mmCIF file of C-alpha atoms in Angstrom:
data_model
loop_
_atom_site.group_PDB
_atom_site.id
_atom_site.type_symbol
_atom_site.label_atom_id
_atom_site.label_comp_id
_atom_site.label_asym_id
_atom_site.label_seq_id
_atom_site.Cartn_x
_atom_site.Cartn_y
_atom_site.Cartn_z
ATOM 1 C CA UNK N 1 -101.031 -123.060 24.864
ATOM 2 C CA UNK N 2 -99.906 -124.642 28.112
ATOM 3 C CA UNK N 3 -96.554 -125.199 29.820
ATOM 4 C CA UNK N 4 -96.591 -128.829 28.679
ATOM 5 C CA UNK N 5 -97.523 -128.126 25.037
ATOM 6 C CA UNK N 6 -93.961 -128.408 23.610
ATOM 7 C CA UNK N 7 -93.569 -131.821 25.311
ATOM 8 C CA UNK N 8 -97.128 -132.964 24.488
ATOM 9 C CA UNK N 9 -96.117 -135.989 22.396
ATOM 10 C CA UNK N 10 -93.816 -137.303 25.116
ATOM 11 C CA UNK N 11 -96.612 -136.939 27.718
ATOM 12 C CA UNK N 12 -99.090 -138.741 25.456
ATOM 13 C CA UNK N 13 -96.592 -141.567 25.014
ATOM 14 C CA UNK N 14 -96.058 -141.869 28.783
ATOM 15 C CA UNK N 15 -99.813 -141.852 29.420
ATOM 16 C CA UNK N 16 -100.370 -144.569 26.807
ATOM 17 C CA UNK N 17 -97.675 -146.644 28.520
ATOM 18 C CA UNK N 18 -99.406 -146.177 31.896
ATOM 19 C CA UNK N 19 -102.745 -147.134 30.276
ATOM 20 C CA UNK N 20 -101.000 -150.319 29.125
ATOM 21 C CA UNK N 21 -99.692 -150.914 32.664
ATOM 22 C CA UNK N 22 -103.249 -150.671 34.055
ATOM 23 C CA UNK N 23 -104.506 -153.060 31.378
ATOM 24 C CA UNK N 24 -101.654 -155.414 32.323
ATOM 25 C CA UNK N 25 -102.693 -155.260 35.988
ATOM 26 C CA UNK N 26 -106.300 -156.142 35.031
ATOM 27 C CA UNK N 27 -104.945 -159.093 33.017
ATOM 28 C CA UNK N 28 -102.934 -160.218 36.092
ATOM 29 C CA UNK N 29 -106.109 -160.113 38.219
ATOM 30 C CA UNK N 30 -108.037 -162.050 35.560
ATOM 31 C CA UNK N 31 -105.277 -164.688 35.499
ATOM 32 C CA UNK N 32 -105.295 -164.965 39.330
ATOM 33 C CA UNK N 33 -101.704 -163.744 39.622
ATOM 34 C CA UNK N 34 -100.227 -163.801 43.136
ATOM 35 C CA UNK N 35 -101.452 -160.759 45.149
ATOM 36 C CA UNK N 36 -98.015 -159.344 45.957
ATOM 37 C CA UNK N 37 -97.025 -159.327 42.273
ATOM 38 C CA UNK N 38 -100.205 -157.418 41.413
ATOM 39 C CA UNK N 39 -99.559 -154.886 44.217
ATOM 40 C CA UNK N 40 -95.977 -154.400 42.982
ATOM 41 C CA UNK N 41 -97.281 -153.474 39.523
ATOM 42 C CA UNK N 42 -99.857 -151.106 41.050
ATOM 43 C CA UNK N 43 -97.012 -149.358 42.962
ATOM 44 C CA UNK N 44 -95.054 -149.034 39.698
ATOM 45 C CA UNK N 45 -98.041 -147.514 37.844
ATOM 46 C CA UNK N 46 -98.640 -145.123 40.770
ATOM 47 C CA UNK N 47 -95.014 -143.948 40.585
ATOM 48 C CA UNK N 48 -95.264 -143.460 36.815
ATOM 49 C CA UNK N 49 -98.428 -141.369 37.259
ATOM 50 C CA UNK N 50 -96.807 -139.237 39.967
ATOM 51 C CA UNK N 51 -93.830 -138.630 37.676
ATOM 52 C CA UNK N 52 -96.231 -137.353 34.988
ATOM 53 C CA UNK N 53 -97.869 -135.021 37.535
ATOM 54 C CA UNK N 54 -94.476 -133.735 38.710
ATOM 55 C CA UNK N 55 -93.436 -133.087 35.093
ATOM 56 C CA UNK N 56 -96.639 -131.186 34.306
ATOM 57 C CA UNK N 57 -96.261 -129.180 37.510
ATOM 58 C CA UNK N 58 -92.645 -128.264 36.744
ATOM 59 C CA UNK N 59 -93.653 -126.936 33.329
ATOM 60 C CA UNK N 60 -96.647 -125.156 34.810
ATOM 61 C CA UNK N 61 -94.374 -123.339 37.280
ATOM 62 C CA UNK N 62 -91.809 -122.587 34.571
ATOM 63 C CA UNK N 63 -94.332 -121.116 32.143
ATOM 64 C CA UNK N 64 -97.807 -120.241 33.445
ATOM 65 C CA UNK N 65 -96.840 -119.250 37.004
ATOM 66 C CA UNK N 66 -93.661 -117.445 35.893
ATOM 67 C CA UNK N 67 -95.581 -115.478 33.247
ATOM 68 C CA UNK N 68 -98.252 -114.496 35.778
ATOM 69 C CA UNK N 69 -95.548 -113.520 38.299
ATOM 70 C CA UNK N 70 -93.882 -111.283 35.683
ATOM 71 C CA UNK N 71 -97.236 -109.479 35.296
ATOM 72 C CA UNK N 72 -97.729 -109.347 39.057
ATOM 73 C CA UNK N 73 -100.850 -108.365 40.935
ATOM 74 C CA UNK N 74 -103.843 -110.499 41.741
ATOM 75 C CA UNK N 75 -103.397 -112.920 38.833
ATOM 76 C CA UNK N 76 -99.933 -113.843 40.120
ATOM 77 C CA UNK N 77 -101.334 -114.482 43.613
ATOM 78 C CA UNK N 78 -104.144 -116.632 42.218
ATOM 79 C CA UNK N 79 -101.746 -118.726 40.113
ATOM 80 C CA UNK N 80 -99.522 -119.402 43.130
ATOM 81 C CA UNK N 81 -102.500 -120.309 45.352
ATOM 82 C CA UNK N 82 -103.803 -122.648 42.643
ATOM 83 C CA UNK N 83 -100.390 -124.301 42.171
ATOM 84 C CA UNK N 84 -99.968 -124.730 45.960
ATOM 85 C CA UNK N 85 -103.381 -126.406 46.192
ATOM 86 C CA UNK N 86 -102.407 -128.802 43.368
ATOM 87 C CA UNK N 87 -99.091 -129.595 45.107
ATOM 88 C CA UNK N 88 -100.946 -130.323 48.387
ATOM 89 C CA UNK N 89 -103.343 -132.697 46.568
ATOM 90 C CA UNK N 90 -100.339 -134.436 45.006
ATOM 91 C CA UNK N 91 -98.458 -134.806 48.300
ATOM 92 C CA UNK N 92 -101.572 -136.204 49.987
ATOM 93 C CA UNK N 93 -102.423 -138.625 47.155
ATOM 94 C CA UNK C 1 -106.766 -168.934 44.379
ATOM 95 C CA UNK C 2 -105.776 -165.608 45.906
ATOM 96 C CA UNK C 3 -107.141 -163.431 48.682
ATOM 97 C CA UNK C 4 -108.772 -161.175 46.077
ATOM 98 C CA UNK C 5 -110.378 -163.983 44.037
ATOM 99 C CA UNK C 6 -113.892 -163.657 45.542
ATOM 100 C CA UNK C 7 -113.879 -159.915 44.756
ATOM 101 C CA UNK C 8 -112.211 -160.334 41.345
ATOM 102 C CA UNK C 9 -115.062 -158.835 39.298
ATOM 103 C CA UNK C 10 -115.178 -155.727 41.459
ATOM 104 C CA UNK C 11 -111.391 -155.253 41.087
ATOM 105 C CA UNK C 12 -111.608 -155.683 37.312
ATOM 106 C CA UNK C 13 -114.379 -153.076 37.195
ATOM 107 C CA UNK C 14 -112.292 -150.614 39.261
ATOM 108 C CA UNK C 15 -109.232 -151.197 37.074
ATOM 109 C CA UNK C 16 -111.268 -150.625 33.902
ATOM 110 C CA UNK C 17 -112.531 -147.370 35.406
ATOM 111 C CA UNK C 18 -108.933 -146.290 36.179
ATOM 112 C CA UNK C 19 -107.903 -147.242 32.627
ATOM 113 C CA UNK C 20 -110.691 -144.927 31.445
ATOM 114 C CA UNK C 21 -109.392 -142.159 33.749
ATOM 115 C CA UNK C 22 -105.906 -142.467 32.204
ATOM 116 C CA UNK C 23 -107.398 -142.363 28.702
ATOM 117 C CA UNK C 24 -109.345 -139.267 29.779
ATOM 118 C CA UNK C 25 -106.129 -137.616 30.987
ATOM 119 C CA UNK C 26 -104.459 -138.339 27.621
ATOM 120 C CA UNK C 27 -107.485 -136.764 25.880
ATOM 121 C CA UNK C 28 -107.112 -133.678 28.121
ATOM 122 C CA UNK C 29 -103.437 -133.355 27.134
ATOM 123 C CA UNK C 30 -104.342 -133.776 23.447
ATOM 124 C CA UNK C 31 -106.963 -131.025 23.783
ATOM 125 C CA UNK C 32 -104.465 -128.697 25.529
ATOM 126 C CA UNK C 33 -106.491 -128.598 28.746
ATOM 127 C CA UNK C 34 -105.203 -126.248 31.448
ATOM 128 C CA UNK C 35 -102.243 -127.860 33.320
ATOM 129 C CA UNK C 36 -103.769 -127.683 36.797
ATOM 130 C CA UNK C 37 -106.925 -129.486 35.635
ATOM 131 C CA UNK C 38 -104.794 -132.269 34.142
ATOM 132 C CA UNK C 39 -102.754 -132.574 37.367
ATOM 133 C CA UNK C 40 -105.980 -132.754 39.424
ATOM 134 C CA UNK C 41 -107.143 -135.725 37.334
ATOM 135 C CA UNK C 42 -103.728 -137.405 37.698
ATOM 136 C CA UNK C 43 -104.016 -137.041 41.517
ATOM 137 C CA UNK C 44 -107.501 -138.617 41.377
ATOM 138 C CA UNK C 45 -106.249 -141.583 39.307
ATOM 139 C CA UNK C 46 -103.291 -142.022 41.695
ATOM 140 C CA UNK C 47 -105.678 -142.157 44.671
ATOM 141 C CA UNK C 48 -107.903 -144.696 42.900
ATOM 142 C CA UNK C 49 -104.853 -146.891 42.162
ATOM 143 C CA UNK C 50 -103.666 -146.689 45.775
ATOM 144 C CA UNK C 51 -107.138 -147.711 46.965
ATOM 145 C CA UNK C 52 -106.916 -150.806 44.718
ATOM 146 C CA UNK C 53 -103.500 -151.655 46.196
ATOM 147 C CA UNK C 54 -104.782 -151.193 49.769
ATOM 148 C CA UNK C 55 -107.760 -153.456 49.019
ATOM 149 C CA UNK C 56 -105.556 -156.189 47.535
ATOM 150 C CA UNK C 57 -103.195 -155.914 50.494
ATOM 151 C CA UNK C 58 -106.011 -156.191 53.037
ATOM 152 C CA UNK C 59 -107.260 -159.386 51.384
ATOM 153 C CA UNK C 60 -103.716 -160.715 51.126
ATOM 154 C CA UNK C 61 -103.224 -160.230 54.884
ATOM 155 C CA UNK C 62 -106.655 -161.693 55.653
ATOM 156 C CA UNK C 63 -106.131 -164.839 53.579
ATOM 157 C CA UNK C 64 -102.601 -165.666 52.382
ATOM 158 C CA UNK C 65 -100.662 -164.237 55.357
ATOM 159 C CA UNK C 66 -103.195 -165.498 57.916
ATOM 160 C CA UNK C 67 -103.132 -169.007 56.408
ATOM 161 C CA UNK C 68 -99.317 -169.041 56.436
ATOM 162 C CA UNK C 69 -99.298 -167.762 60.035
ATOM 163 C CA UNK C 70 -101.642 -170.562 61.083
ATOM 164 C CA UNK C 71 -99.123 -173.041 59.661
ATOM 165 C CA UNK C 72 -96.235 -171.188 61.292
ATOM 166 C CA UNK C 73 -92.520 -171.695 60.690
ATOM 167 C CA UNK C 74 -90.416 -170.282 57.889
ATOM 168 C CA UNK C 75 -93.270 -169.871 55.402
ATOM 169 C CA UNK C 76 -95.070 -167.568 57.847
ATOM 170 C CA UNK C 77 -91.930 -165.461 58.291
ATOM 171 C CA UNK C 78 -91.416 -165.230 54.541
ATOM 172 C CA UNK C 79 -95.008 -164.133 53.926
ATOM 173 C CA UNK C 80 -94.730 -161.381 56.534
ATOM 174 C CA UNK C 81 -91.384 -160.156 55.156
ATOM 175 C CA UNK C 82 -92.856 -160.116 51.638
ATOM 176 C CA UNK C 83 -95.971 -158.225 52.767
ATOM 177 C CA UNK C 84 -93.856 -155.680 54.692
ATOM 178 C CA UNK C 85 -91.721 -155.048 51.606
ATOM 179 C CA UNK C 86 -94.871 -154.485 49.519
ATOM 180 C CA UNK C 87 -96.239 -152.067 52.154
ATOM 181 C CA UNK C 88 -92.937 -150.132 52.141
ATOM 182 C CA UNK C 89 -93.061 -149.825 48.328
ATOM 183 C CA UNK C 90 -96.637 -148.572 48.589
ATOM 184 C CA UNK C 91 -95.846 -145.995 51.278
ATOM 185 C CA UNK C 92 -92.884 -144.728 49.254
ATOM 186 C CA UNK C 93 -94.779 -144.561 45.941
ATOM 187 C CA UNK Z 1 -85.633 -112.456 54.617
ATOM 188 C CA UNK Z 2 -87.553 -115.471 53.406
ATOM 189 C CA UNK Z 3 -91.096 -116.147 52.268
ATOM 190 C CA UNK Z 4 -91.915 -117.609 55.670
ATOM 191 C CA UNK Z 5 -90.391 -114.774 57.730
ATOM 192 C CA UNK Z 6 -93.686 -112.944 58.479
ATOM 193 C CA UNK Z 7 -95.189 -116.223 59.743
ATOM 194 C CA UNK Z 8 -92.025 -117.328 61.580
ATOM 195 C CA UNK Z 9 -93.572 -117.443 65.052
ATOM 196 C CA UNK Z 10 -96.452 -119.618 63.884
ATOM 197 C CA UNK Z 11 -93.992 -122.047 62.215
ATOM 198 C CA UNK Z 12 -91.858 -122.206 65.357
ATOM 199 C CA UNK Z 13 -94.968 -122.981 67.389
ATOM 200 C CA UNK Z 14 -96.011 -125.766 64.989
ATOM 201 C CA UNK Z 15 -92.506 -127.255 65.020
ATOM 202 C CA UNK Z 16 -92.396 -127.211 68.827
ATOM 203 C CA UNK Z 17 -95.754 -129.007 68.835
ATOM 204 C CA UNK Z 18 -94.376 -131.651 66.433
ATOM 205 C CA UNK Z 19 -91.260 -132.003 68.625
ATOM 206 C CA UNK Z 20 -93.671 -132.691 71.504
ATOM 207 C CA UNK Z 21 -95.505 -135.283 69.376
ATOM 208 C CA UNK Z 22 -92.215 -137.107 68.698
ATOM 209 C CA UNK Z 23 -91.339 -137.018 72.389
ATOM 210 C CA UNK Z 24 -94.820 -138.405 73.105
ATOM 211 C CA UNK Z 25 -94.226 -141.258 70.644
ATOM 212 C CA UNK Z 26 -90.912 -142.094 72.367
ATOM 213 C CA UNK Z 27 -92.773 -142.128 75.708
ATOM 214 C CA UNK Z 28 -95.365 -144.535 74.197
ATOM 215 C CA UNK Z 29 -92.561 -146.873 73.058
ATOM 216 C CA UNK Z 30 -90.936 -146.680 76.513
ATOM 217 C CA UNK Z 31 -94.280 -147.549 78.141
ATOM 218 C CA UNK Z 32 -94.799 -150.516 75.740
ATOM 219 C CA UNK Z 33 -97.937 -148.990 74.222
ATOM 220 C CA UNK Z 34 -99.786 -151.168 71.710
ATOM 221 C CA UNK Z 35 -98.024 -151.055 68.269
ATOM 222 C CA UNK Z 36 -101.019 -149.802 66.278
ATOM 223 C CA UNK Z 37 -101.515 -146.857 68.644
ATOM 224 C CA UNK Z 38 -97.848 -145.891 68.240
ATOM 225 C CA UNK Z 39 -98.113 -146.145 64.423
ATOM 226 C CA UNK Z 40 -101.256 -143.965 64.468
ATOM 227 C CA UNK Z 41 -99.331 -141.236 66.296
ATOM 228 C CA UNK Z 42 -96.413 -141.542 63.853
ATOM 229 C CA UNK Z 43 -98.881 -141.045 60.949
ATOM 230 C CA UNK Z 44 -100.259 -137.937 62.686
ATOM 231 C CA UNK Z 45 -96.768 -136.463 63.199
ATOM 232 C CA UNK Z 46 -95.904 -137.224 59.548
ATOM 233 C CA UNK Z 47 -99.017 -135.349 58.386
ATOM 234 C CA UNK Z 48 -98.182 -132.378 60.619
ATOM 235 C CA UNK Z 49 -94.640 -132.267 59.185
ATOM 236 C CA UNK Z 50 -95.942 -132.421 55.609
ATOM 237 C CA UNK Z 51 -98.335 -129.561 56.362
ATOM 238 C CA UNK Z 52 -95.365 -127.467 57.542
ATOM 239 C CA UNK Z 53 -93.479 -128.280 54.327
ATOM 240 C CA UNK Z 54 -96.513 -127.386 52.170
ATOM 241 C CA UNK Z 55 -96.873 -124.083 54.019
ATOM 242 C CA UNK Z 56 -93.199 -123.190 53.570
ATOM 243 C CA UNK Z 57 -93.414 -124.137 49.888
ATOM 244 C CA UNK Z 58 -96.507 -121.996 49.296
ATOM 245 C CA UNK Z 59 -94.766 -118.978 50.786
ATOM 246 C CA UNK Z 60 -91.592 -119.742 48.851
ATOM 247 C CA UNK Z 61 -93.574 -119.765 45.581
ATOM 248 C CA UNK Z 62 -95.484 -116.631 46.562
ATOM 249 C CA UNK Z 63 -92.381 -114.632 47.452
ATOM 250 C CA UNK Z 64 -88.983 -115.977 46.359
ATOM 251 C CA UNK Z 65 -90.077 -117.674 43.106
ATOM 252 C CA UNK Z 66 -92.467 -114.869 42.175
ATOM 253 C CA UNK Z 67 -89.771 -112.227 42.776
ATOM 254 C CA UNK Z 68 -87.264 -114.175 40.665
ATOM 255 C CA UNK Z 69 -89.882 -114.635 37.914
ATOM 256 C CA UNK Z 70 -90.520 -110.895 37.857
ATOM 257 C CA UNK Z 71 -86.784 -110.376 37.229
ATOM 258 C CA UNK Z 72 -86.755 -113.148 34.629
ATOM 259 C CA UNK Z 73 -83.717 -114.750 33.030
ATOM 260 C CA UNK Z 74 -81.579 -117.522 34.414
ATOM 261 C CA UNK Z 75 -82.293 -116.791 38.077
ATOM 262 C CA UNK Z 76 -86.022 -117.383 37.441
ATOM 263 C CA UNK Z 77 -85.289 -120.698 35.730
ATOM 264 C CA UNK Z 78 -83.033 -121.801 38.571
ATOM 265 C CA UNK Z 79 -85.621 -120.946 41.216
ATOM 266 C CA UNK Z 80 -88.300 -122.950 39.396
ATOM 267 C CA UNK Z 81 -85.990 -125.951 38.916
ATOM 268 C CA UNK Z 82 -85.058 -125.812 42.599
ATOM 269 C CA UNK Z 83 -88.714 -125.581 43.703
ATOM 270 C CA UNK Z 84 -89.689 -128.484 41.391
ATOM 271 C CA UNK Z 85 -86.933 -130.649 42.873
ATOM 272 C CA UNK Z 86 -88.159 -129.842 46.409
ATOM 273 C CA UNK Z 87 -91.753 -130.693 45.403
ATOM 274 C CA UNK Z 88 -90.598 -134.041 43.945
ATOM 275 C CA UNK Z 89 -88.746 -134.877 47.199
ATOM 276 C CA UNK Z 90 -91.879 -134.010 49.151
ATOM 277 C CA UNK Z 91 -94.185 -136.129 46.955
ATOM 278 C CA UNK Z 92 -91.796 -139.070 47.208
ATOM 279 C CA UNK Z 93 -91.298 -138.798 50.986
ATOM 280 C CA UNK Y 1 -95.124 -157.076 75.389
ATOM 281 C CA UNK Y 2 -95.329 -155.828 71.818
ATOM 282 C CA UNK Y 3 -93.762 -156.823 68.510
ATOM 283 C CA UNK Y 4 -91.272 -153.979 68.853
ATOM 284 C CA UNK Y 5 -90.259 -154.697 72.458
ATOM 285 C CA UNK Y 6 -87.002 -156.545 71.651
ATOM 286 C CA UNK Y 7 -85.902 -153.596 69.458
ATOM 287 C CA UNK Y 8 -87.193 -150.940 71.863
ATOM 288 C CA UNK Y 9 -83.808 -149.302 72.526
ATOM 289 C CA UNK Y 10 -83.099 -148.935 68.816
ATOM 290 C CA UNK Y 11 -86.545 -147.326 68.253
ATOM 291 C CA UNK Y 12 -85.993 -144.929 71.151
ATOM 292 C CA UNK Y 13 -82.630 -143.957 69.675
ATOM 293 C CA UNK Y 14 -84.190 -143.329 66.247
ATOM 294 C CA UNK Y 15 -87.010 -141.267 67.762
ATOM 295 C CA UNK Y 16 -84.536 -139.157 69.750
ATOM 296 C CA UNK Y 17 -82.611 -138.554 66.524
ATOM 297 C CA UNK Y 18 -85.845 -137.444 64.773
ATOM 298 C CA UNK Y 19 -86.655 -135.189 67.746
ATOM 299 C CA UNK Y 20 -83.216 -133.626 67.195
ATOM 300 C CA UNK Y 21 -83.976 -133.205 63.476
ATOM 301 C CA UNK Y 22 -87.200 -131.317 64.314
ATOM 302 C CA UNK Y 23 -85.326 -129.127 66.793
ATOM 303 C CA UNK Y 24 -82.742 -128.490 64.055
ATOM 304 C CA UNK Y 25 -85.500 -127.435 61.643
ATOM 305 C CA UNK Y 26 -86.895 -125.000 64.244
ATOM 306 C CA UNK Y 27 -83.360 -123.577 64.646
ATOM 307 C CA UNK Y 28 -83.140 -123.147 60.840
ATOM 308 C CA UNK Y 29 -86.439 -121.229 60.829
ATOM 309 C CA UNK Y 30 -85.244 -119.066 63.742
ATOM 310 C CA UNK Y 31 -82.018 -118.303 61.841
ATOM 311 C CA UNK Y 32 -83.977 -117.396 58.656
ATOM 312 C CA UNK Y 33 -82.412 -120.237 56.656
ATOM 313 C CA UNK Y 34 -83.329 -120.359 52.966
ATOM 314 C CA UNK Y 35 -86.840 -121.910 52.496
ATOM 315 C CA UNK Y 36 -85.755 -124.750 50.204
ATOM 316 C CA UNK Y 37 -83.096 -125.908 52.683
ATOM 317 C CA UNK Y 38 -85.710 -125.991 55.458
ATOM 318 C CA UNK Y 39 -88.130 -127.971 53.236
ATOM 319 C CA UNK Y 40 -85.353 -130.454 52.388
ATOM 320 C CA UNK Y 41 -84.811 -131.149 56.085
ATOM 321 C CA UNK Y 42 -88.561 -131.518 56.643
ATOM 322 C CA UNK Y 43 -88.650 -134.144 53.831
ATOM 323 C CA UNK Y 44 -85.751 -135.993 55.489
ATOM 324 C CA UNK Y 45 -87.491 -136.009 58.900
ATOM 325 C CA UNK Y 46 -90.729 -137.214 57.241
ATOM 326 C CA UNK Y 47 -88.858 -140.110 55.627
ATOM 327 C CA UNK Y 48 -87.212 -141.035 58.937
ATOM 328 C CA UNK Y 49 -90.625 -141.053 60.654
ATOM 329 C CA UNK Y 50 -92.145 -143.224 57.914
ATOM 330 C CA UNK Y 51 -89.256 -145.678 58.268
ATOM 331 C CA UNK Y 52 -90.025 -145.952 62.004
ATOM 332 C CA UNK Y 53 -93.718 -146.611 61.208
ATOM 333 C CA UNK Y 54 -92.790 -149.270 58.617
ATOM 334 C CA UNK Y 55 -90.476 -150.966 61.124
ATOM 335 C CA UNK Y 56 -93.141 -151.009 63.837
ATOM 336 C CA UNK Y 57 -95.690 -152.351 61.350
ATOM 337 C CA UNK Y 58 -93.376 -155.143 60.172
ATOM 338 C CA UNK Y 59 -92.861 -156.289 63.756
ATOM 339 C CA UNK Y 60 -96.569 -155.973 64.477
ATOM 340 C CA UNK Y 61 -97.363 -158.255 61.524
ATOM 341 C CA UNK Y 62 -94.594 -160.683 62.472
ATOM 342 C CA UNK Y 63 -95.692 -161.012 66.100
ATOM 343 C CA UNK Y 64 -99.150 -159.721 67.076
ATOM 344 C CA UNK Y 65 -100.974 -160.434 63.791
ATOM 345 C CA UNK Y 66 -99.207 -163.782 63.282
ATOM 346 C CA UNK Y 67 -100.054 -164.881 66.843
ATOM 347 C CA UNK Y 68 -103.710 -163.884 66.384
ATOM 348 C CA UNK Y 69 -103.815 -165.689 63.024
ATOM 349 C CA UNK Y 70 -102.465 -168.846 64.638
ATOM 350 C CA UNK Y 71 -105.390 -168.694 67.099
ATOM 351 C CA UNK Y 72 -107.830 -167.893 64.292
ATOM 352 C CA UNK Y 73 -111.430 -166.771 64.643
ATOM 353 C CA UNK Y 74 -112.714 -163.270 65.224
ATOM 354 C CA UNK Y 75 -109.577 -161.994 66.958
ATOM 355 C CA UNK Y 76 -107.525 -162.801 63.843
ATOM 356 C CA UNK Y 77 -110.005 -160.948 61.641
ATOM 357 C CA UNK Y 78 -109.968 -157.927 63.940
ATOM 358 C CA UNK Y 79 -106.166 -157.783 64.008
ATOM 359 C CA UNK Y 80 -105.991 -157.851 60.193
ATOM 360 C CA UNK Y 81 -108.689 -155.174 59.842
ATOM 361 C CA UNK Y 82 -106.839 -153.006 62.376
ATOM 362 C CA UNK Y 83 -103.486 -153.475 60.604
ATOM 363 C CA UNK Y 84 -105.045 -152.690 57.201
ATOM 364 C CA UNK Y 85 -106.531 -149.475 58.589
ATOM 365 C CA UNK Y 86 -103.118 -148.466 59.969
ATOM 366 C CA UNK Y 87 -101.472 -149.216 56.583
ATOM 367 C CA UNK Y 88 -104.087 -147.077 54.794
ATOM 368 C CA UNK Y 89 -103.429 -144.146 57.184
ATOM 369 C CA UNK Y 90 -99.712 -144.539 56.541
ATOM 370 C CA UNK Y 91 -100.074 -144.630 52.732
ATOM 371 C CA UNK Y 92 -102.319 -141.552 52.835
ATOM 372 C CA UNK Y 93 -100.060 -139.576 55.210
#
């Protein structure tokens, strides 16, 4: 059971939509669509992916990290360090 | 004919790989994989998408924008304004 | 007392260094330095600023959010929502 | 003479304003301002810096790169490669 489990279906739907966006971008490249239009769609898919990551992270903080913090000790510290590393990867990607 | 046309097959291959990454992320969510591991894969797919956009942009500057600049006049200005807007969307996504 | 309080001096030092970087960029513009070199320094200052934000966020999660989570209830929820909103602003900036 | 030279005064004004923002953030840290409020100001300063970089880049494309493209040859190729590298650093910062 993860933080995102209750919203699992919604996440799967969003990921399938993003998969469709990527397939659409490949189709644009195959059809020799104008570069800028392809790049615009890549930016849109990137934003959609980041929104998924931010959603997962919010639920991770609200459930996993909060539960570990309530217990305290080393596990809490590890969960925070792990979440901070994931946030840094997200900010830099 | 676009800037990316000579490298079309390589772009299609990269996009198919990213499509596979997204499908893999959906599979992870379905299997209730630990949140942080899902987020790490989303960051990786985001980076791969941005690299595609940067590649397309580089070829757009090298071919379409350069050709318009060689002609000069209003078309050149329009191409630069359009490229700058695409770069801004990319930086903000 | 905030999460960053024990490391306050180090943060002040980093911020003064970034202030110096910005002043250096203004000097480059005044001296008509080549555009690309100015942009490179702006990218460096942006990265330094983001590193400060990621550091502050890590300490906020480790102290303020963790303390609120240990108490539980509405305060914990609010702290997580507030942290998630700050993370989203950071990812999108 | 650079692409940004005609707008030099406006860039200097924006950079001085960002320098003031950084000084304001240092003051917030000194005064033990709440972490999230500090992070919010760091995000705002980051956005302001990125807007400066995007402005400089637009003018670089419109003047330096366009002029090199009009000449053609190796210089044009070098200018595009250099601009693409700067864009990549910006997207990844």
